[in-house]
């Protein structure tokens, strides 16, 4: 797929998503689109915790994007956001203060050594949903594009080394930032393909969530195999490891073709962990919650496992 093909997909996908307004967070334009080395597309929303910060998605791009690009093996990315604009020089630095300000949907599209910025006008109404106009090319590298967003995106793409391994569709089969509490965010340096994937795995992904001050943690992972034999083997190995480390099995709702639930201790007993494991013919899944002081309970692992399983079934049906 060429840069032009990716650009066309990103522009079309962004307009379609912005015009739907189907979900409560659909008007949160801060979304990263990507194409990896294996020809798979990625859609990654900015975690809610960053949208509450002063620098919002700029802070996320600077801190998380290099790891995200590297661990998902992304070769091309497009970052979608919205921003105020003003034609009045008086408000050049603070367009939000202009009573006649306009809103624009922005898409920064880039690969290593190439960068484009596109915009589309947004009109909001108190009585109806917003409307979005058509895309226009705003600027390219040849125009001397500068600023915080281009800088951070270029750094992320320039720092990436080799491919880490296929992560799709497994990355869509784990929990996302909208599935967990707002004070938790994905630790991108710990998110990515499983460290020791089987030769039968066609893709794998692990997502790790925690608050800014380490303590509670949610780990969600999935592996997609090219044969029906692998998921049962993955499950047997995980069951053996949990039992050998003193975890006890407890009851939980059935998931997939086979599922198990365990409770145990971590970090010398400081953390209580609850784990769910289940499988489908070609997919193995694991979900664990751990916390001190009992923040997470058995009911939490059941609930989050059900959310992850909904994602898995949606991918399998697709």
XYZ file of C-alpha atoms in Angstrom:
318
model
C 0.000 0.000 0.000
C 1.342 3.410 -1.000
C 1.314 6.649 0.968
C -1.487 7.858 -1.305
C -3.570 4.738 -0.556
C -3.103 5.245 3.189
C -3.960 8.933 2.899
C -7.196 8.097 1.078
C -8.163 5.545 3.746
C -7.356 7.925 6.628
C -9.284 10.843 5.105
C -12.332 8.696 4.306
C -12.275 6.935 7.671
C -12.049 10.233 9.559
C -14.951 11.850 7.716
C -17.115 8.764 8.157
C -16.352 8.545 11.877
C -16.947 12.246 12.498
C -20.279 12.240 10.673
C -21.723 9.232 12.531
C -21.925 10.524 16.119
C -23.095 7.119 17.277
C -21.255 6.868 20.581
C -20.744 9.306 23.502
C -17.039 9.706 22.606
C -17.446 9.942 18.831
C -16.866 13.690 18.934
C -13.521 13.168 20.661
C -11.426 13.658 17.520
C -8.119 12.725 19.144
C -7.524 9.411 17.374
C -4.401 7.881 15.844
C -4.772 5.895 12.617
C -1.939 3.693 11.470
C -0.714 1.189 8.895
C 1.800 -1.415 10.034
C 4.563 -3.314 8.250
C 2.207 -6.250 7.726
C -0.488 -4.291 5.865
C -2.939 -4.053 8.786
C -4.785 -0.901 9.831
C -4.882 0.424 13.417
C -7.279 2.830 15.153
C -6.000 4.027 18.554
C -7.916 6.625 20.629
C -6.139 8.993 22.988
C -6.802 7.775 26.562
C -9.336 9.947 28.469
C -6.787 10.740 31.200
C -4.731 12.791 28.709
C -7.740 14.795 27.532
C -8.064 16.159 31.075
C -4.514 17.513 31.087
C -3.460 21.006 30.030
C -1.433 19.760 27.059
C -3.838 16.910 26.290
C -3.023 15.014 23.126
C 0.257 16.932 22.663
C 1.508 15.413 25.929
C 0.306 11.963 24.779
C 2.057 12.281 21.413
C 5.314 13.269 23.082
C 5.307 10.532 25.709
C 3.423 7.555 24.306
C 3.631 7.828 20.517
C 7.245 6.612 20.046
C 6.503 3.400 21.966
C 3.146 2.948 20.257
C 4.671 3.316 16.787
C 7.511 0.930 17.646
C 5.479 -1.748 19.439
C 2.732 -1.841 16.799
C 5.286 -1.713 13.940
C 3.557 1.320 12.398
C 5.160 2.655 9.209
C 2.513 5.325 8.435
C 0.288 7.243 10.840
C -2.451 9.850 10.712
C -3.442 11.830 13.791
C -6.956 13.277 13.939
C -7.948 16.149 16.221
C -10.071 19.304 16.263
C -8.911 22.887 16.839
C -10.184 26.465 16.880
C -9.093 28.813 14.096
C -9.223 32.584 13.678
C -8.535 34.881 10.727
C -8.097 37.840 13.070
C -4.372 38.556 13.749
C -5.361 39.772 17.214
C -6.205 36.187 18.184
C -3.378 34.437 16.338
C -2.039 32.813 19.527
C -5.430 32.325 21.225
C -8.076 31.655 18.550
C -10.437 30.319 21.202
C -10.905 33.914 22.430
C -12.168 35.133 19.063
C -15.998 35.482 19.120
C -15.964 34.728 15.377
C -13.693 31.708 15.658
C -14.260 28.642 13.518
C -13.594 24.986 14.241
C -11.608 22.651 12.032
C -11.045 18.939 11.866
C -7.317 18.317 11.353
C -5.517 15.259 10.078
C -1.725 15.029 10.212
C -0.586 12.255 7.819
C 3.002 11.068 7.895
C 5.585 8.440 7.138
C 9.321 8.709 7.740
C 10.527 11.633 5.615
C 7.068 12.782 4.490
C 4.388 14.863 6.206
C 1.022 16.378 5.162
C -1.563 18.412 7.078
C -5.225 18.324 5.999
C -8.245 20.223 7.348
C -12.044 20.173 7.028
C -14.442 22.798 8.478
C -16.795 21.864 11.325
C -20.075 23.654 12.042
C -21.846 23.080 15.351
C -25.493 23.704 16.178
C -27.321 23.726 19.508
C -30.329 22.037 17.898
C -28.606 19.445 15.708
C -25.447 17.370 15.375
C -22.314 19.032 13.978
C -21.617 18.905 10.252
C -18.234 18.429 8.601
C -17.131 19.809 5.232
C -14.739 18.324 2.693
C -11.002 17.874 3.210
C -8.489 20.417 1.906
C -4.707 20.052 1.851
C -3.420 22.691 4.281
C 0.357 22.236 4.048
C 3.173 19.774 3.379
C 6.832 19.458 4.310
C 7.654 21.710 1.380
C 5.747 24.523 3.129
C 7.991 24.305 6.184
C 5.470 22.603 8.491
C 6.425 23.159 12.113
C 4.807 23.084 15.531
C 4.314 20.611 18.376
C 2.295 17.981 16.496
C 4.552 17.604 13.424
C 7.634 17.613 15.642
C 6.403 14.795 17.901
C 5.081 12.713 15.037
C 8.382 13.001 13.126
C 10.364 12.029 16.224
C 8.208 8.935 16.751
C 8.622 7.760 13.156
C 12.353 8.568 13.019
C 13.081 6.656 16.256
C 11.408 3.449 15.143
C 13.816 0.609 14.414
C 12.704 -2.765 13.033
C 9.364 -4.564 13.069
C 8.239 -6.043 16.384
C 5.803 -8.627 15.014
C 2.173 -8.638 13.834
C -0.315 -7.316 16.393
C -3.556 -7.196 14.387
C -6.257 -8.365 14.897
C -5.065 -9.325 18.410
C -4.699 -5.626 19.358
C -8.446 -5.201 18.740
C -9.204 -8.184 20.981
C -7.917 -6.626 24.197
C -9.268 -3.870 26.438
C -8.903 -0.284 25.263
C -8.602 3.004 27.195
C -12.366 3.579 27.002
C -13.003 0.182 28.677
C -11.103 0.883 31.902
C -11.521 3.560 34.641
C -10.607 7.110 33.563
C -7.645 7.274 35.958
C -5.935 4.350 34.207
C -3.981 4.677 30.965
C -2.104 2.220 28.716
C 1.601 2.017 29.546
C 2.747 2.000 25.914
C 6.265 0.842 26.721
C 4.685 -2.364 28.099
C 2.060 -2.743 25.373
C 2.803 -4.706 22.230
C 3.200 -8.242 20.883
C 3.629 -10.975 23.478
C 7.332 -11.404 24.353
C 7.474 -15.151 23.572
C 4.859 -15.841 20.891
C 4.427 -19.368 19.630
C 5.427 -20.193 16.071
C 1.735 -20.882 15.447
C 0.661 -17.345 16.461
C -0.268 -15.103 13.550
C -0.675 -12.065 15.842
C -0.539 -11.258 19.543
C -0.952 -8.232 21.789
C -0.690 -7.270 25.446
C -2.191 -4.081 26.879
C -1.124 -2.898 30.339
C -3.136 -0.226 32.185
C -2.322 1.525 35.451
C -2.763 4.963 37.111
C -0.017 7.592 37.092
C 1.086 6.432 40.552
C 1.729 2.674 40.184
C -0.485 0.384 42.219
C -3.629 -1.062 40.627
C -3.089 -2.689 37.257
C -5.089 -4.305 34.457
C -3.395 -6.610 31.933
C -5.324 -7.727 28.866
C -3.820 -9.959 26.191
C -4.792 -12.056 23.183
C -3.074 -14.389 20.747
C -4.472 -15.418 17.362
C -3.237 -18.736 15.972
C -3.176 -20.312 12.534
C -4.479 -23.674 13.785
C -7.128 -24.965 16.179
C -4.483 -26.828 18.217
C -2.605 -23.789 19.531
C -5.214 -22.077 21.808
C -5.759 -25.241 23.930
C -1.975 -25.520 24.341
C -1.727 -21.832 25.328
C -4.501 -22.363 27.873
C -2.934 -25.499 29.354
C 0.395 -23.727 29.791
C -1.220 -20.718 31.483
C -3.294 -22.959 33.794
C -0.194 -24.882 34.848
C 1.735 -21.671 35.594
C -1.084 -20.226 37.709
C -1.570 -23.414 39.713
C 2.154 -23.843 40.313
C 2.357 -20.299 41.733
C -0.383 -20.907 44.304
C -3.421 -19.455 42.566
C -6.819 -20.928 43.414
C -9.608 -21.425 40.878
C -13.070 -19.945 41.451
C -16.357 -19.853 39.560
C -17.143 -17.427 36.794
C -19.410 -17.088 33.760
C -18.436 -19.255 30.758
C -16.552 -17.545 27.939
C -15.634 -18.986 24.560
C -15.211 -22.757 24.312
C -13.403 -23.062 27.655
C -12.758 -20.586 30.474
C -11.171 -20.489 33.944
C -10.902 -17.948 36.782
C -8.154 -17.711 39.414
C -7.228 -15.644 42.467
C -3.756 -15.271 43.973
C -1.110 -12.941 45.417
C 1.680 -10.910 43.805
C 4.676 -8.912 45.006
C 5.098 -10.802 48.252
C 1.419 -10.619 49.052
C 1.130 -6.844 48.536
C -1.172 -7.244 45.546
C -4.298 -9.356 45.137
C -4.666 -10.676 41.572
C -7.696 -12.084 39.786
C -7.225 -13.755 36.421
C -9.569 -14.968 33.676
C -8.439 -17.231 30.837
C -10.514 -18.457 27.925
C -10.207 -19.602 24.344
C -11.930 -19.911 20.995
C -10.830 -22.310 18.211
C -8.061 -19.963 17.021
C -7.866 -17.349 19.821
C -6.472 -17.425 23.362
C -7.314 -14.620 25.813
C -6.188 -13.630 29.287
C -7.316 -10.819 31.555
C -5.851 -10.008 34.975
C -6.588 -7.276 37.522
C -4.275 -6.658 40.471
C -4.346 -4.087 43.255
C -3.488 -3.428 46.884
C -6.198 -2.582 49.423
C -8.839 -4.511 47.507
C -9.632 -1.959 44.802
C -10.226 -4.808 42.365
C -12.391 -7.784 43.282
C -13.468 -11.006 41.637
C -16.461 -9.188 40.174
C -14.079 -6.824 38.342
C -12.219 -9.572 36.504
C -15.570 -11.075 35.463
C -16.767 -7.683 34.213
C -13.604 -6.752 32.295
C -13.306 -10.252 30.835
C -16.851 -9.891 29.499
C -15.893 -6.563 27.865
C -12.803 -8.085 26.286
C -14.752 -11.127 25.131
C -17.251 -8.826 23.405
C -14.339 -7.324 21.472
C -13.051 -10.796 20.557
C -16.438 -11.975 19.302
C -16.864 -8.824 17.238
C -13.514 -9.498 15.523
C -14.329 -13.164 14.974
C -17.687 -12.289 13.454
C -16.057 -9.678 11.213
